[in-house]
Amino acid sequence: MSTPALREEKSAAPEKSNQNPANLSQLLESYGSLSPYIGADHAFYEHHLLYDRVIDPAVASAREQFEAFSRSIRDILAQRWVSTKKTYEQQNAKRVYYLSLEFLIGRSLANNVSNLLLDPAVQQAAEAKGLDWLGLIEQEPDAGLGNGGLGRLAACFLDSMAMMQIPATGYGLRYEYGMFRQTIANGWQQENPDNWLRDGDPWEVARHHEKVEVKLNCSFQLRAGNIETVRDRPSTLIGIPFDRPVVGYGGKTINTLRLWTAAAPDYFDFKEFGTGDFVGALSDTLEAESLTRVLYPDDSTTAGQGLRFLQEYFLVACSLADIIRRFKRYNTDWEKLPEKVAIQLNDTHPSMAVAELLRLLLDDAHLGWDQAWELTKKTLAYTNHTLLPEALEKWPVAWFDVLIPRHLEIIYEINRRLLDEVRVRFPGDNGRVERVSLVEEGERRKIRMANLAIVGSHSTNGVAAVHSRLLRTTTVKDLAEVFPDRFNNKTNGVTPRRWLLQANPALGQEITQAIGKEWVTDLSRLKELRRFAEDGGFREAFLASKRQAKQRFADWLQSTTGQIIDPGTLFDCHVKRIHEYKRQLLNALRIIVVYNRLRSNPELDVVPRTFIFAGKAAPAYRLAKLIIKFLNNLGATIDADPVVKGRLKVLFVPEYNVSLAERLIPASDVSNQISTAGYEASGTSNMKFMMNGALTVGTRDGATIEMAEEAGEENLFLFGLTVEQVVNSRSWYSPYWHYDHDAETREALDLIFSDHFSPDEPGIFAPLRETLLTMGDHYMHLADLKSYCEAHHQVGILYADPEAWAKKAILNVASSGKFSSDRTIAEYASDIWKVEPCPVI
Ligand code: 26V
């Protein structure tokens, strides 16, 4: 399928803007009038309150109003959702299954209304009922079922696939607790449970009759308060699917995100009960339900938790059982499997799918090895999202052995055949045999999940050009030489619906007024904005929309946290997971350099800036948590210093999540994308900032490189070591050289070490000295500090000239078309999945 074909499909979407009443009548035709749902006095909305909740609509709480309202919106899309499913069945269409341990969905109400093109009619209907629309939206908790970029990408992909009418289902886990909620106490991160399902969720539909069984070769029992496994006593888990609608923009296709909940089998083992093994029978239930209790909040290490291993297998087993059951309902010939099914593995997390699919084809379908193996490879494809060695999953052989020994047997057989092939093709190359092996030898033997995913699939892709190249030429070089044709790149993208149309209505409207609204479904159209960079009127409108977004953010911040910031200052943002490689510390050092300059020369003319940080640290990542503490102390120290008051302000906004990103990104003037080159696979917030008119200060890493290619280097502020320079200087790099030779670097560090930022907590930042100096500064902060400061100096100069600033920012927006996830999905669809749109009849 080519992109143009998709464009044709898209042009069939309702033509008029969602402000246009003509569009509304078109919608009412396909969805029926709004009034039965939310319009009239006794609409479904009131019914939901009265009959679902047995409550007088007149006294419903804000939360109850939100629930009933969302249920009414779900009522509106229900029929279309059913016809989408029916169409796929009738057409026996090839489907995409996106398997991911994470879907960082955020809120759904405003998104669904907007994608159904029911904006602003729904808003008006709500207000006619005396409901506060914005308040209603605020009632919805974020569905935070992901850690960061990988999970949010999965959510953007679902949006794009639905808009492009691609038959696609997302498969994930229905965590009872999502990403922990972050609060800050005395500068330190506190983690609080995110009980997002406490009051129920109005979007999901439980499908108990579609439950599946997952068999394990062990049982669990409680002994002295601990859960132990009992070998060779098989047990069964039940997976119950909960479906959520994925509304494609235009409302034509409603795809499904299917999330699994773990449960114990319905039966109670009386035999066991009779023999007095009461705990044994009970512990099945205990263990089963805890399996999908909580999302693992670590995005960087595979700290060896058996529960995570089980979660991964559970997702794979449930999803494949469901996929195969559906395939068999409409097909009889196993050879057709790859013609009907494309399964994308989002990182190695669901990579046990290789062994599981092979097992189903061998043991249940009774195919021979060769046929089963070919079908498995043709059906599966794998995306890698990180080169960080500590994040590459390796699971102990012993765990496979206890829980799923048949899978281990299958993995050994795959490996035997692989190594035989490698020995034939690369005679005498024993090093290669060792490196490509699916088994890492050692005291505790482990399965290399990335190797399993690459060997057992037909496609392996990275998520930005530089990342795909490094993956192929360094991380898994030996395997890439064995299977060169499997490797490809798919540069990430983000959905312009959530990240521009909805998050930034002011800018969205300016763009639509200038070039029409086609950009919403074809972001490449933004290039038509280029000529408006020269248009004084448009520049003014652009700056006004930015100012409006900044004011909105400042108002929200004040009303929710009491913090006051000045929208007249430059908003200089750095928001993402807290990790050493993302170098929040480099940003902090840069701020200290400016702070020192002002302290020694109070007359210095600098553009007033508000530095805004946000992000979560993995609970076990001690240095990342110390970085948060440091940023907070830095903010407090600067606030208390009269010399810099009104000119510098450092803010750490707690609880970074999708909703906060939606507020903050449109309000940003500058986006910091400053990872050590070679470490950020792609980045996706960089794209969101770009399309919202922020200027990027960044290293040549991940997709930032491609952003500069699109916009021209002169329209970004690139600085620092390149990937090659990082690699080549590793062996001799010493942070002390910079400390000794650069006065500003030394003064910044000495100020930290002197407890200037921790007068009441002496010594707490000693670990920063260790990482930045004593331990060798692995992420090369000091090497890049000087050029980073210089880049920001240039930012300050440009900002003083609003016309020139607006011009660059507009050129960035105009060059961001490539970074739509629609483009990314079009590439996956044509190169990897070979899937066509299937319009709903
Ligand atoms: C690793 C682990 C290790 C085991 C425990 C749970 C867990 C959860 C997540 C991860 C890997 C995180 C990888 C990730 O998020 N990569 C990001 O993917 C983005 C989308 O492709 C990309 O833009 C970012 O650059 C990349 O860091």
PDB file of N, CA and C in Angstrom, residues 203-252:
ATOM      1  N   TRP A 203     -15.140   3.932  29.355  1.00  0.00           N
ATOM      2  CA  TRP A 203     -14.871   3.593  27.946  1.00  0.00           C
ATOM      3  C   TRP A 203     -14.806   2.092  27.702  1.00  0.00           C
ATOM      4  N   GLU A 204     -14.369   1.352  28.729  1.00  0.00           N
ATOM      5  CA  GLU A 204     -14.087  -0.061  28.481  1.00  0.00           C
ATOM      6  C   GLU A 204     -15.335  -0.921  28.491  1.00  0.00           C
ATOM      7  N   VAL A 205     -15.225  -2.047  27.765  1.00  0.00           N
ATOM      8  CA  VAL A 205     -16.295  -3.037  27.737  1.00  0.00           C
ATOM      9  C   VAL A 205     -15.666  -4.377  28.094  1.00  0.00           C
ATOM     10  N   ALA A 206     -16.123  -5.003  29.183  1.00  0.00           N
ATOM     11  CA  ALA A 206     -15.595  -6.314  29.578  1.00  0.00           C
ATOM     12  C   ALA A 206     -16.199  -7.379  28.673  1.00  0.00           C
ATOM     13  N   ARG A 207     -15.372  -8.280  28.191  1.00  0.00           N
ATOM     14  CA  ARG A 207     -15.868  -9.348  27.314  1.00  0.00           C
ATOM     15  C   ARG A 207     -15.598 -10.697  27.975  1.00  0.00           C
ATOM     16  N   HIS A 208     -16.347 -10.984  29.018  1.00  0.00           N
ATOM     17  CA  HIS A 208     -16.076 -12.202  29.787  1.00  0.00           C
ATOM     18  C   HIS A 208     -16.192 -13.466  28.943  1.00  0.00           C
ATOM     19  N   HIS A 209     -17.115 -13.449  27.990  1.00  0.00           N
ATOM     20  CA  HIS A 209     -17.312 -14.661  27.199  1.00  0.00           C
ATOM     21  C   HIS A 209     -16.159 -14.909  26.220  1.00  0.00           C
ATOM     22  N   GLU A 210     -15.269 -13.939  26.076  1.00  0.00           N
ATOM     23  CA  GLU A 210     -14.122 -14.159  25.190  1.00  0.00           C
ATOM     24  C   GLU A 210     -12.845 -14.445  25.976  1.00  0.00           C
ATOM     25  N   LYS A 211     -13.014 -14.913  27.212  1.00  0.00           N
ATOM     26  CA  LYS A 211     -11.840 -15.171  28.044  1.00  0.00           C
ATOM     27  C   LYS A 211     -10.981 -16.286  27.435  1.00  0.00           C
ATOM     28  N   VAL A 212      -9.727 -16.301  27.778  1.00  0.00           N
ATOM     29  CA  VAL A 212      -8.840 -17.362  27.289  1.00  0.00           C
ATOM     30  C   VAL A 212      -8.110 -18.004  28.470  1.00  0.00           C
ATOM     31  N   GLU A 213      -7.621 -19.213  28.237  1.00  0.00           N
ATOM     32  CA  GLU A 213      -6.875 -19.917  29.283  1.00  0.00           C
ATOM     33  C   GLU A 213      -5.385 -19.854  28.984  1.00  0.00           C
ATOM     34  N   VAL A 214      -4.599 -19.659  30.017  1.00  0.00           N
ATOM     35  CA  VAL A 214      -3.137 -19.672  29.859  1.00  0.00           C
ATOM     36  C   VAL A 214      -2.589 -20.738  30.801  1.00  0.00           C
ATOM     37  N   LYS A 215      -1.891 -21.715  30.209  1.00  0.00           N
ATOM     38  CA  LYS A 215      -1.404 -22.808  31.051  1.00  0.00           C
ATOM     39  C   LYS A 215       0.062 -22.617  31.434  1.00  0.00           C
ATOM     40  N   LEU A 216       0.342 -22.882  32.671  1.00  0.00           N
ATOM     41  CA  LEU A 216       1.720 -22.821  33.176  1.00  0.00           C
ATOM     42  C   LEU A 216       2.086 -24.195  33.714  1.00  0.00           C
ATOM     43  N   ASN A 217       3.379 -24.486  33.701  1.00  0.00           N
ATOM     44  CA  ASN A 217       3.774 -25.818  34.163  1.00  0.00           C
ATOM     45  C   ASN A 217       4.099 -25.860  35.653  1.00  0.00           C
ATOM     46  N   CYS A 218       3.717 -24.803  36.346  1.00  0.00           N
ATOM     47  CA  CYS A 218       3.949 -24.821  37.787  1.00  0.00           C
ATOM     48  C   CYS A 218       2.735 -24.218  38.469  1.00  0.00           C
ATOM     49  N   SER A 219       2.692 -24.389  39.765  1.00  0.00           N
ATOM     50  CA  SER A 219       1.653 -23.734  40.562  1.00  0.00           C
ATOM     51  C   SER A 219       2.344 -22.815  41.542  1.00  0.00           C
ATOM     52  N   PHE A 220       1.527 -22.104  42.262  1.00  0.00           N
ATOM     53  CA  PHE A 220       2.085 -21.180  43.251  1.00  0.00           C
ATOM     54  C   PHE A 220       1.498 -21.515  44.605  1.00  0.00           C
ATOM     55  N   GLN A 221       2.314 -21.392  45.616  1.00  0.00           N
ATOM     56  CA  GLN A 221       1.753 -21.574  46.956  1.00  0.00           C
ATOM     57  C   GLN A 221       2.369 -20.580  47.917  1.00  0.00           C
ATOM     58  N   LEU A 222       1.598 -20.331  48.939  1.00  0.00           N
ATOM     59  CA  LEU A 222       2.066 -19.402  49.968  1.00  0.00           C
ATOM     60  C   LEU A 222       2.783 -20.196  51.042  1.00  0.00           C
ATOM     61  N   ARG A 223       4.000 -19.812  51.330  1.00  0.00           N
ATOM     62  CA  ARG A 223       4.697 -20.453  52.438  1.00  0.00           C
ATOM     63  C   ARG A 223       5.372 -19.364  53.249  1.00  0.00           C
ATOM     64  N   ALA A 224       5.034 -19.295  54.475  1.00  0.00           N
ATOM     65  CA  ALA A 224       5.579 -18.287  55.395  1.00  0.00           C
ATOM     66  C   ALA A 224       5.445 -16.888  54.791  1.00  0.00           C
ATOM     67  N   GLY A 225       4.298 -16.640  54.169  1.00  0.00           N
ATOM     68  CA  GLY A 225       4.025 -15.310  53.630  1.00  0.00           C
ATOM     69  C   GLY A 225       4.614 -15.063  52.256  1.00  0.00           C
ATOM     70  N   ASN A 226       5.441 -15.976  51.762  1.00  0.00           N
ATOM     71  CA  ASN A 226       6.025 -15.782  50.430  1.00  0.00           C
ATOM     72  C   ASN A 226       5.342 -16.670  49.406  1.00  0.00           C
ATOM     73  N   ILE A 227       5.297 -16.171  48.181  1.00  0.00           N
ATOM     74  CA  ILE A 227       4.737 -17.000  47.123  1.00  0.00           C
ATOM     75  C   ILE A 227       5.865 -17.823  46.521  1.00  0.00           C
ATOM     76  N   GLU A 228       5.683 -19.139  46.507  1.00  0.00           N
ATOM     77  CA  GLU A 228       6.696 -20.023  45.932  1.00  0.00           C
ATOM     78  C   GLU A 228       6.107 -20.759  44.738  1.00  0.00           C
ATOM     79  N   THR A 229       6.981 -21.143  43.819  1.00  0.00           N
ATOM     80  CA  THR A 229       6.487 -21.948  42.697  1.00  0.00           C
ATOM     81  C   THR A 229       6.641 -23.432  43.046  1.00  0.00           C
ATOM     82  N   VAL A 230       5.698 -24.201  42.558  1.00  0.00           N
ATOM     83  CA  VAL A 230       5.770 -25.654  42.748  1.00  0.00           C
ATOM     84  C   VAL A 230       5.950 -26.265  41.362  1.00  0.00           C
ATOM     85  N   ARG A 231       7.101 -26.849  41.134  1.00  0.00           N
ATOM     86  CA  ARG A 231       7.443 -27.397  39.810  1.00  0.00           C
ATOM     87  C   ARG A 231       6.510 -28.518  39.401  1.00  0.00           C
ATOM     88  N   ASP A 232       6.323 -28.634  38.112  1.00  0.00           N
ATOM     89  CA  ASP A 232       5.608 -29.775  37.516  1.00  0.00           C
ATOM     90  C   ASP A 232       4.225 -30.025  38.115  1.00  0.00           C
ATOM     91  N   ARG A 233       3.640 -28.992  38.676  1.00  0.00           N
ATOM     92  CA  ARG A 233       2.226 -29.103  39.046  1.00  0.00           C
ATOM     93  C   ARG A 233       1.488 -28.032  38.251  1.00  0.00           C
ATOM     94  N   PRO A 234       1.058 -28.373  37.029  1.00  0.00           N
ATOM     95  CA  PRO A 234       0.499 -27.375  36.107  1.00  0.00           C
ATOM     96  C   PRO A 234      -0.666 -26.601  36.713  1.00  0.00           C
ATOM     97  N   SER A 235      -0.790 -25.362  36.292  1.00  0.00           N
ATOM     98  CA  SER A 235      -1.921 -24.539  36.727  1.00  0.00           C
ATOM     99  C   SER A 235      -2.411 -23.711  35.544  1.00  0.00           C
ATOM    100  N   THR A 236      -3.549 -23.105  35.723  1.00  0.00           N
ATOM    101  CA  THR A 236      -4.156 -22.330  34.638  1.00  0.00           C
ATOM    102  C   THR A 236      -4.486 -20.928  35.110  1.00  0.00           C
ATOM    103  N   LEU A 237      -4.212 -19.972  34.254  1.00  0.00           N
ATOM    104  CA  LEU A 237      -4.640 -18.595  34.502  1.00  0.00           C
ATOM    105  C   LEU A 237      -5.721 -18.265  33.484  1.00  0.00           C
ATOM    106  N   ILE A 238      -6.573 -17.333  33.843  1.00  0.00           N
ATOM    107  CA  ILE A 238      -7.600 -16.892  32.896  1.00  0.00           C
ATOM    108  C   ILE A 238      -7.289 -15.454  32.493  1.00  0.00           C
ATOM    109  N   GLY A 239      -7.401 -15.174  31.203  1.00  0.00           N
ATOM    110  CA  GLY A 239      -7.267 -13.801  30.719  1.00  0.00           C
ATOM    111  C   GLY A 239      -8.627 -13.288  30.288  1.00  0.00           C
ATOM    112  N   ILE A 240      -9.062 -12.195  30.887  1.00  0.00           N
ATOM    113  CA  ILE A 240     -10.355 -11.601  30.502  1.00  0.00           C
ATOM    114  C   ILE A 240     -10.093 -10.328  29.706  1.00  0.00           C
ATOM    115  N   PRO A 241     -10.627 -10.234  28.490  1.00  0.00           N
ATOM    116  CA  PRO A 241     -10.375  -9.044  27.687  1.00  0.00           C
ATOM    117  C   PRO A 241     -11.310  -7.888  28.025  1.00  0.00           C
ATOM    118  N   PHE A 242     -10.747  -6.709  28.071  1.00  0.00           N
ATOM    119  CA  PHE A 242     -11.516  -5.463  28.199  1.00  0.00           C
ATOM    120  C   PHE A 242     -11.204  -4.624  26.965  1.00  0.00           C
ATOM    121  N   ASP A 243     -12.249  -4.251  26.221  1.00  0.00           N
ATOM    122  CA  ASP A 243     -12.040  -3.517  24.968  1.00  0.00           C
ATOM    123  C   ASP A 243     -12.274  -2.031  25.150  1.00  0.00           C
ATOM    124  N   ARG A 244     -11.427  -1.237  24.512  1.00  0.00           N
ATOM    125  CA  ARG A 244     -11.619   0.216  24.490  1.00  0.00           C
ATOM    126  C   ARG A 244     -11.703   0.671  23.035  1.00  0.00           C
ATOM    127  N   PRO A 245     -12.587   1.612  22.741  1.00  0.00           N
ATOM    128  CA  PRO A 245     -12.684   2.080  21.357  1.00  0.00           C
ATOM    129  C   PRO A 245     -11.497   2.969  20.981  1.00  0.00           C
ATOM    130  N   VAL A 246     -11.017   2.800  19.751  1.00  0.00           N
ATOM    131  CA  VAL A 246      -9.991   3.699  19.217  1.00  0.00           C
ATOM    132  C   VAL A 246     -10.629   4.428  18.043  1.00  0.00           C
ATOM    133  N   VAL A 247     -11.019   5.667  18.273  1.00  0.00           N
ATOM    134  CA  VAL A 247     -11.791   6.414  17.284  1.00  0.00           C
ATOM    135  C   VAL A 247     -10.854   7.036  16.258  1.00  0.00           C
ATOM    136  N   GLY A 248     -11.016   6.630  15.000  1.00  0.00           N
ATOM    137  CA  GLY A 248     -10.214   7.249  13.948  1.00  0.00           C
ATOM    138  C   GLY A 248     -10.749   8.637  13.638  1.00  0.00           C
ATOM    139  N   TYR A 249      -9.855   9.563  13.348  1.00  0.00           N
ATOM    140  CA  TYR A 249     -10.296  10.927  13.029  1.00  0.00           C
ATOM    141  C   TYR A 249     -11.252  10.885  11.837  1.00  0.00           C
ATOM    142  N   GLY A 250     -12.410  11.535  11.995  1.00  0.00           N
ATOM    143  CA  GLY A 250     -13.447  11.465  10.977  1.00  0.00           C
ATOM    144  C   GLY A 250     -14.539  10.493  11.390  1.00  0.00           C
ATOM    145  N   GLY A 251     -14.239   9.647  12.380  1.00  0.00           N
ATOM    146  CA  GLY A 251     -15.253   8.780  12.962  1.00  0.00           C
ATOM    147  C   GLY A 251     -15.693   7.623  12.083  1.00  0.00           C
ATOM    148  N   LYS A 252     -14.941   7.358  11.015  1.00  0.00           N
ATOM    149  CA  LYS A 252     -15.383   6.284  10.121  1.00  0.00           C
ATOM    150  C   LYS A 252     -14.998   4.914  10.656  1.00  0.00           C
TER     151      LYS A 252
END
